[in-house]
Coordinates of C-alpha atoms and ligand atoms in Angstrom, one line a residue:
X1 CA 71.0 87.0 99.5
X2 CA 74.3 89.0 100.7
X3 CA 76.5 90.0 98.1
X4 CA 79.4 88.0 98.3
X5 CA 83.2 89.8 100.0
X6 CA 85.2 91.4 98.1
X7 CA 88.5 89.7 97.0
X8 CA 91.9 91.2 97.5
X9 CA 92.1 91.7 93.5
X10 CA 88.9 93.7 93.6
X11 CA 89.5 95.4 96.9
X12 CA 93.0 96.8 95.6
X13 CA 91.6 98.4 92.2
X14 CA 89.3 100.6 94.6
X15 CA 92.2 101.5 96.4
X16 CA 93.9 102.5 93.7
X17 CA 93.2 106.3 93.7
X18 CA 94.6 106.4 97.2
X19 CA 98.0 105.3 96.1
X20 CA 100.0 107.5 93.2
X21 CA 99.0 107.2 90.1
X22 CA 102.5 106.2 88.5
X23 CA 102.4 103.4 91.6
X24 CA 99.4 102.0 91.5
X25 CA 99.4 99.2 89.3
X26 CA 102.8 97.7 90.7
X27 CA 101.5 98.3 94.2
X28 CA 98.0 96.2 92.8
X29 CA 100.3 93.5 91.3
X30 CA 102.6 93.2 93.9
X31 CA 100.1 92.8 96.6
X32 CA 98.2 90.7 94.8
X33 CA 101.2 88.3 94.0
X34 CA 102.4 88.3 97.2
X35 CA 98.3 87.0 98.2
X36 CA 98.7 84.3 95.5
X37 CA 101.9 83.3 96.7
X38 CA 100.6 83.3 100.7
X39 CA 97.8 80.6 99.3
X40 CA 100.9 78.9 98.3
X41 CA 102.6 79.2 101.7
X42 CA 99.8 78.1 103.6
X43 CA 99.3 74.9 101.7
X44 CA 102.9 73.9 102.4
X45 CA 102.9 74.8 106.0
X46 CA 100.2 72.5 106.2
X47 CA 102.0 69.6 104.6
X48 CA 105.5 70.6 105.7
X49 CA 105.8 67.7 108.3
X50 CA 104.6 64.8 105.8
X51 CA 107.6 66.4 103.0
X52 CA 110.0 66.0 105.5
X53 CA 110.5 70.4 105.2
X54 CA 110.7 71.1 108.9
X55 CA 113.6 71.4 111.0
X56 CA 117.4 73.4 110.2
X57 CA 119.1 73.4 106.5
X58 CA 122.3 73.9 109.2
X59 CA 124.0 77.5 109.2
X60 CA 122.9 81.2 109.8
X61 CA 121.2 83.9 107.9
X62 CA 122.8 87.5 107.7
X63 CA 121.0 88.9 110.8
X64 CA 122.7 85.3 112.6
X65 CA 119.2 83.3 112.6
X66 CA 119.9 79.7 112.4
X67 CA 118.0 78.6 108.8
X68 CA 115.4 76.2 108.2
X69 CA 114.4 74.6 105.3
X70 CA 111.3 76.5 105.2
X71 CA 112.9 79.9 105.3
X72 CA 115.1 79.0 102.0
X73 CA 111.8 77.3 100.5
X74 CA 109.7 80.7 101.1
X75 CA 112.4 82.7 100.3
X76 CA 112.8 81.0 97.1
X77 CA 109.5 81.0 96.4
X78 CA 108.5 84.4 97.1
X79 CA 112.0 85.9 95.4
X80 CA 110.6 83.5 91.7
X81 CA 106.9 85.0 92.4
X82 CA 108.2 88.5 92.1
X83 CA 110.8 88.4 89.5
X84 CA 107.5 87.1 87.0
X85 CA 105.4 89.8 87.6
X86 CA 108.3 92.0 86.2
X87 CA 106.8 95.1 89.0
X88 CA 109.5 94.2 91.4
X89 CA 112.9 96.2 90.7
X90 CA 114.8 94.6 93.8
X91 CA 113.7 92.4 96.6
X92 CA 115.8 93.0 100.1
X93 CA 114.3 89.9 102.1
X94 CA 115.4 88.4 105.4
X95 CA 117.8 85.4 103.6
X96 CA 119.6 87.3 101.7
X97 CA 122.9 90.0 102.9
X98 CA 122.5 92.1 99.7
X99 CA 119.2 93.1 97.4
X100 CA 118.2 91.1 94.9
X101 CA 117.9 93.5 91.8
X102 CA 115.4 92.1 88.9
X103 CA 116.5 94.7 86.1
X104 CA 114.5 92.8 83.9
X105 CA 111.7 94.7 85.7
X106 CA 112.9 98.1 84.0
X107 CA 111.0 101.1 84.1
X108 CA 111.0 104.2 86.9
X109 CA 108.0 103.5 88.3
X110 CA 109.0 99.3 89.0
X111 CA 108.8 99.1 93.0
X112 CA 111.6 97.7 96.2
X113 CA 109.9 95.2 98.0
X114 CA 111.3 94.9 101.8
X115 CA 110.0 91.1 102.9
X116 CA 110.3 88.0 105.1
X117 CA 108.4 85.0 103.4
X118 CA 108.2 83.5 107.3
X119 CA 108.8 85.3 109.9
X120 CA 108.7 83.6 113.3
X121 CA 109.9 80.3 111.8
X122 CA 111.1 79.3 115.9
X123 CA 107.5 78.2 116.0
X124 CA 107.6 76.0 112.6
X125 CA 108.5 73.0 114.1
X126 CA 106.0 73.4 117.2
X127 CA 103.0 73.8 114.6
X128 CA 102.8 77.0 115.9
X129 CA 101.8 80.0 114.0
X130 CA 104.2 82.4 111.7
X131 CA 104.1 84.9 109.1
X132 CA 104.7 86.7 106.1
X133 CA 105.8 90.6 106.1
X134 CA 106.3 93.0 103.5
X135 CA 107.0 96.8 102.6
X136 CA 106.4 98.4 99.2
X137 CA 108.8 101.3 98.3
X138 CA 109.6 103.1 94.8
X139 CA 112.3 102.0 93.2
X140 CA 112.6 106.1 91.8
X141 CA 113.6 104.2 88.1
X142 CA 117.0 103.8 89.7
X143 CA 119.7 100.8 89.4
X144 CA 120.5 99.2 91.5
X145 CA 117.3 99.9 92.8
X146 CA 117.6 98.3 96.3
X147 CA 119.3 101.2 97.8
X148 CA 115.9 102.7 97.0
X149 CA 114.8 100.6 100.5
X150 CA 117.4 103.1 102.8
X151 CA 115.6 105.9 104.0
X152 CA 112.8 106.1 106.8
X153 CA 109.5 104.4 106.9
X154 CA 107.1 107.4 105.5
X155 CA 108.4 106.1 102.1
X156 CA 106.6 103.1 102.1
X157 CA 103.7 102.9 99.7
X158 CA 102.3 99.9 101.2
X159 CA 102.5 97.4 103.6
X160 CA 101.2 94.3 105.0
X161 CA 101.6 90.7 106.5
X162 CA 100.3 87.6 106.4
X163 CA 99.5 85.1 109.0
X164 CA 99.4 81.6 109.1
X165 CA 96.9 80.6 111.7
X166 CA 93.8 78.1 112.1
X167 CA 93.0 80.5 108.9
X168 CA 95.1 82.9 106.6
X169 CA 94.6 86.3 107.1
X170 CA 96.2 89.1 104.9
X171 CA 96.1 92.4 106.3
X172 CA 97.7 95.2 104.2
X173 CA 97.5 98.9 103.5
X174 CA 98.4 101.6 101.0
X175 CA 98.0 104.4 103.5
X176 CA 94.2 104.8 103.3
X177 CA 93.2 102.5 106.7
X178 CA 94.1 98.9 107.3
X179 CA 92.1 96.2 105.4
X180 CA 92.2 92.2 106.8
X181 CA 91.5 89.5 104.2
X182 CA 90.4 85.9 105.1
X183 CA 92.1 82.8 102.7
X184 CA 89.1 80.4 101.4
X185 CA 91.1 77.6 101.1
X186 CA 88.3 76.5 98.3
X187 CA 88.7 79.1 96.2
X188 CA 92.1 80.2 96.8
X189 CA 91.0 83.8 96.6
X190 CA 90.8 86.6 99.7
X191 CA 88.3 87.7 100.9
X192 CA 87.5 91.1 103.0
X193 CA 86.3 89.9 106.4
X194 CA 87.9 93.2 107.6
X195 CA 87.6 96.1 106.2
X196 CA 89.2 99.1 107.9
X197 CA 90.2 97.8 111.1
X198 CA 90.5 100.5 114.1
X199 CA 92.3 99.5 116.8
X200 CA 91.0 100.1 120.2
X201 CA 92.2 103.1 121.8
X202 CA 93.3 101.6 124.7
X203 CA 93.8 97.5 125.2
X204 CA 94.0 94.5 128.2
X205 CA 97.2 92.8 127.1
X206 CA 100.8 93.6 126.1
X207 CA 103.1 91.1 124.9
X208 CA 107.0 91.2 125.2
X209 CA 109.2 88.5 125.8
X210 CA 109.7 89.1 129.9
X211 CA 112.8 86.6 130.1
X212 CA 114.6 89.7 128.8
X213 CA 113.9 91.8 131.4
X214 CA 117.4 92.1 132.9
X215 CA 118.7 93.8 129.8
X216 CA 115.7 96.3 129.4
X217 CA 116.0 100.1 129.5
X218 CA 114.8 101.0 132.9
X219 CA 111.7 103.0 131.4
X220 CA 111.1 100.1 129.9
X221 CA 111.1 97.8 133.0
X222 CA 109.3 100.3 135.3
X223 CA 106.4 100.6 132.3
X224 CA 106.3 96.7 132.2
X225 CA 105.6 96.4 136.6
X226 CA 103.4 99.0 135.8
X227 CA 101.2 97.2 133.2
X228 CA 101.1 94.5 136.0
X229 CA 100.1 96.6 138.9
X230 CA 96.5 96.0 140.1
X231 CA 94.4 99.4 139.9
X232 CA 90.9 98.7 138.7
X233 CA 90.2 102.4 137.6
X234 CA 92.8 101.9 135.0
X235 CA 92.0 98.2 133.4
X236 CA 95.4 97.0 135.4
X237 CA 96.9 94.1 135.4
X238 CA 97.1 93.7 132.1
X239 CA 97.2 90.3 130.7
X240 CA 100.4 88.7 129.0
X241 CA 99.8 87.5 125.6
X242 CA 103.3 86.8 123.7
X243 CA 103.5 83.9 120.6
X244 CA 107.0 84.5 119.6
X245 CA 105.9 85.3 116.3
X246 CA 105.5 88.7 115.5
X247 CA 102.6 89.0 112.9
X248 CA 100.5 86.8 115.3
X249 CA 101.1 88.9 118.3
X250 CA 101.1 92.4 116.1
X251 CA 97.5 90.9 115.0
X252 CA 95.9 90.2 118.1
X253 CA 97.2 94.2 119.2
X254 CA 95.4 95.1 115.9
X255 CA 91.8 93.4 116.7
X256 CA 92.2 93.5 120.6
X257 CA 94.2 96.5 121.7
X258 CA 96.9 96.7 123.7
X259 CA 100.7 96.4 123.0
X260 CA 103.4 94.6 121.3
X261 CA 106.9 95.6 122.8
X262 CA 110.7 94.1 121.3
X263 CA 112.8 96.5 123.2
X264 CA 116.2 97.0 122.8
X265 CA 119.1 95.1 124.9
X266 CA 120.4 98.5 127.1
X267 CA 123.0 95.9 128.5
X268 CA 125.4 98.5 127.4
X269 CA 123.8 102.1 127.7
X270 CA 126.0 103.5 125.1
X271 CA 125.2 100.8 122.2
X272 CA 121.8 99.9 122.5
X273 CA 120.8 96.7 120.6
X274 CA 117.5 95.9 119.3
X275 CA 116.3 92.9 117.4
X276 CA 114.0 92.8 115.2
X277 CA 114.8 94.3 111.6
X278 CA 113.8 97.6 110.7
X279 CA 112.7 97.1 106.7
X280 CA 110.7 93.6 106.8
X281 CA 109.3 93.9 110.3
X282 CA 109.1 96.7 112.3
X283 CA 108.5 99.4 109.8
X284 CA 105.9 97.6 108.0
X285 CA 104.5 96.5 110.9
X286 CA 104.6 100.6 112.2
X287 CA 102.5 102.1 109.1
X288 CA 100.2 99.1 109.6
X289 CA 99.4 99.7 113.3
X290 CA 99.2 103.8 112.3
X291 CA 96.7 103.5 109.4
X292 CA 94.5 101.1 112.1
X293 CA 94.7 104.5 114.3
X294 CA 97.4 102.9 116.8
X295 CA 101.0 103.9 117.7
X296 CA 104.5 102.7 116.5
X297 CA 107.6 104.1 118.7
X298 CA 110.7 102.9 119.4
X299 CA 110.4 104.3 123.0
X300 CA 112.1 107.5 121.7
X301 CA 110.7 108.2 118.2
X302 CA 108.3 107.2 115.8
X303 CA 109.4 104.3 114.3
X304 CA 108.1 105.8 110.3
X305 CA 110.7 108.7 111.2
X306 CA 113.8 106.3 112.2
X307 CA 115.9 105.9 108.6
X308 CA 117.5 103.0 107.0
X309 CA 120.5 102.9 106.5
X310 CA 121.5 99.1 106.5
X311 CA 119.1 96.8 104.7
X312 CA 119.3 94.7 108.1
X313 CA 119.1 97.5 110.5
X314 CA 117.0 96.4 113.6
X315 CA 114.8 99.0 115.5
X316 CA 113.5 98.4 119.0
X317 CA 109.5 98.7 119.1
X318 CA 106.4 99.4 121.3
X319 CA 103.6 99.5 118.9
X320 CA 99.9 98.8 119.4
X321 CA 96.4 101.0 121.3
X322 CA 97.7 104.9 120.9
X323 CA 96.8 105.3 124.9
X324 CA 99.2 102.4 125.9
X325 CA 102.1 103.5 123.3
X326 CA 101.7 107.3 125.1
X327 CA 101.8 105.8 128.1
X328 CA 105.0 103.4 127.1
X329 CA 106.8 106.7 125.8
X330 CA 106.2 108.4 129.1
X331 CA 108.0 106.2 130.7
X332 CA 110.9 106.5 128.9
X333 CA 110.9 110.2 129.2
X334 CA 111.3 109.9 133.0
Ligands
LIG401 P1 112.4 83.9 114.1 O1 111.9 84.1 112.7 O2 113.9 83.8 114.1 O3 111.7 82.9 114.9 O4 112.2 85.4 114.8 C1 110.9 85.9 115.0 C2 111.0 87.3 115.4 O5 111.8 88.0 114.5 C3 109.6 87.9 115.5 O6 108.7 87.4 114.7 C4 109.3 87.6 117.0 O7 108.4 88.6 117.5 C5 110.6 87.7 117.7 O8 111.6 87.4 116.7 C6 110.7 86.7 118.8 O9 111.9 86.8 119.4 P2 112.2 86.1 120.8 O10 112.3 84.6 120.5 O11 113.6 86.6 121.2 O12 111.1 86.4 121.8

């Protein structure tokens, strides 16, 4: 008979001598946690339209995001989750302007945790897929600790996401390749279904929202025509794949190759604005690409190297097959 999968549980105490010793056990329980509360997500996405939990609470988040009912449940829920495991020194999540310090955590080596419980939640009410991201950082034994989360993304201990698809997956890492984990919905437990996932060096599709075209830097529009020029020598056109939810179209990049681009609005040259958020999206989602063997950049620099210094800074990004992010970057050099 086949030995069974591994669980997440199991699958983290082997990676524990990849991640420093004074970390590893919060990293474990963290992680861990944040599977357990996932199973939880997952059951109430599924049952969200019978509770009467989709549609708006009314009002905006921080970043300006219109709020649903969802977000505050997740965001509850995941803030509760963390605070018990007493591992978590601050949370800075999507719902909230400031940090969330837990001092009853205590101790130097308690960890920040960067997150958004569901992220795409513009597809909640379409039954459409969304996510769960989230960045481990120390906390250095300082309070507050969420200032801990300002600084650039090679400080992360671990990272990972969530999707809530036909199935859950949970891909994370702790810097030692990227690991993807499949919810039995029996059992309530992870299980590897795939371990160290490589991304292909070079993909098919690329996924961007094109009704923003207008506003792009023009590297970024020339690279785009480019992508949808025929030449058959180089695997072009390339197909458009784009969800609206990040960790579903960051996923299918992982498996399948290819690219996932949020560029910046270059409306006005001289102040830039990107969208997504730097701690609970794009720089978790940058050390997750790069431990697959792929490519994060913001079309000027690595996205690992671009530093905090807001906890709702956004960061323009073009991650996804390291041949396709070269080629991205190029064109931005022209
Ligand atoms: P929401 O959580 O507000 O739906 O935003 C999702 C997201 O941050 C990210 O997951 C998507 O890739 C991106 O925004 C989609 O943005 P557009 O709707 O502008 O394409």
């Amino acid at each position: 008979m086949a030995d069974s999968p591994m669980t997440l549980s199991e699958h983290l105490a082997r990676q524990r001598s990849s991640i420093p010793a004074a970390h590893a056990p919060g990293v474990a329980t963290l992680v861990g946690r944040i599977g357990r509360v996932a199973a939880v997500i997952a059951q109430e996405l599924a049952r969200a339209a019978l509770r009467d939990r989709l549609g708006y609470v009314g009002g905006t988040n921080v970043t300006g995001d219109q709020v649903k009912k969802l977000d505050v449940w997740g965001h509850q829920t995941l803030t509760s989750a963390l605070r018990e495991t007493r591992a978590c020194a601050a949370l800075v999540p999507e719902e909230a302007p400031e940090p969330i310090e837990m001092p009853e955590a205590g101790g130097a080596h308690a960890l920040v945790v960067c997150a958004d419980p569901v992220d795409g939640s513009s597809n909640l009410d379409v039954n459409g897929t969304v996510g769960t991201i989230f960045a481990l950082r120390p906390s250095n034994g300082k309070t507050p600790a969420g200032p801990q989360a300002l600084g650039s993304g090679q400080e992360q201990l671990a990272a990972g996401y969530v999707m809530y698809g036909p199935a859950t997956t949970l891909v994370y890492t702790v810097g030692q390749g990227t690991h993807g984990f499949t919810l039995d919905p029996d059992t309530g437990d992870f299980l590897l279904t795939h371990p160290d996932i490589r991304i292909p060096r070079k993909g098919k599709t690329y996924g961007i929202n094109e009704g923003n075209v207008h506003a792009w830097h023009p590297g970024q529009r020339a690279f785009v025509e480019y992508l949808k020029a025929p030449d058959k020598a180089s695997g072009r056109p390339y197909s458009l794949r784009y969800s609206g939810a990040m960790v579903a179209d960051v996923h299918r990049t992982l498996l399948d190759g290819g690219l996932f681009m949020y560029p910046a609005d270059w409306t006005d040259p001289a102040k830039p604005k990107a969208k997504l958020r730097l701690l609970y999206e794009v720089a978790p989602m940058g050390m997750i690409v790069e431990q697959a063997g792929g490519r994060a950049s913001t079309g000027q620099v690595r996205v690992l190297d671009v530093v905090a210094t807001d906890y709702h800074q956004r960061a323009a990004v073009i991650l996804g097959s390291p041949e396709d992010v070269a080629a991205a970057d190029e064109f931005y050099r022209r």
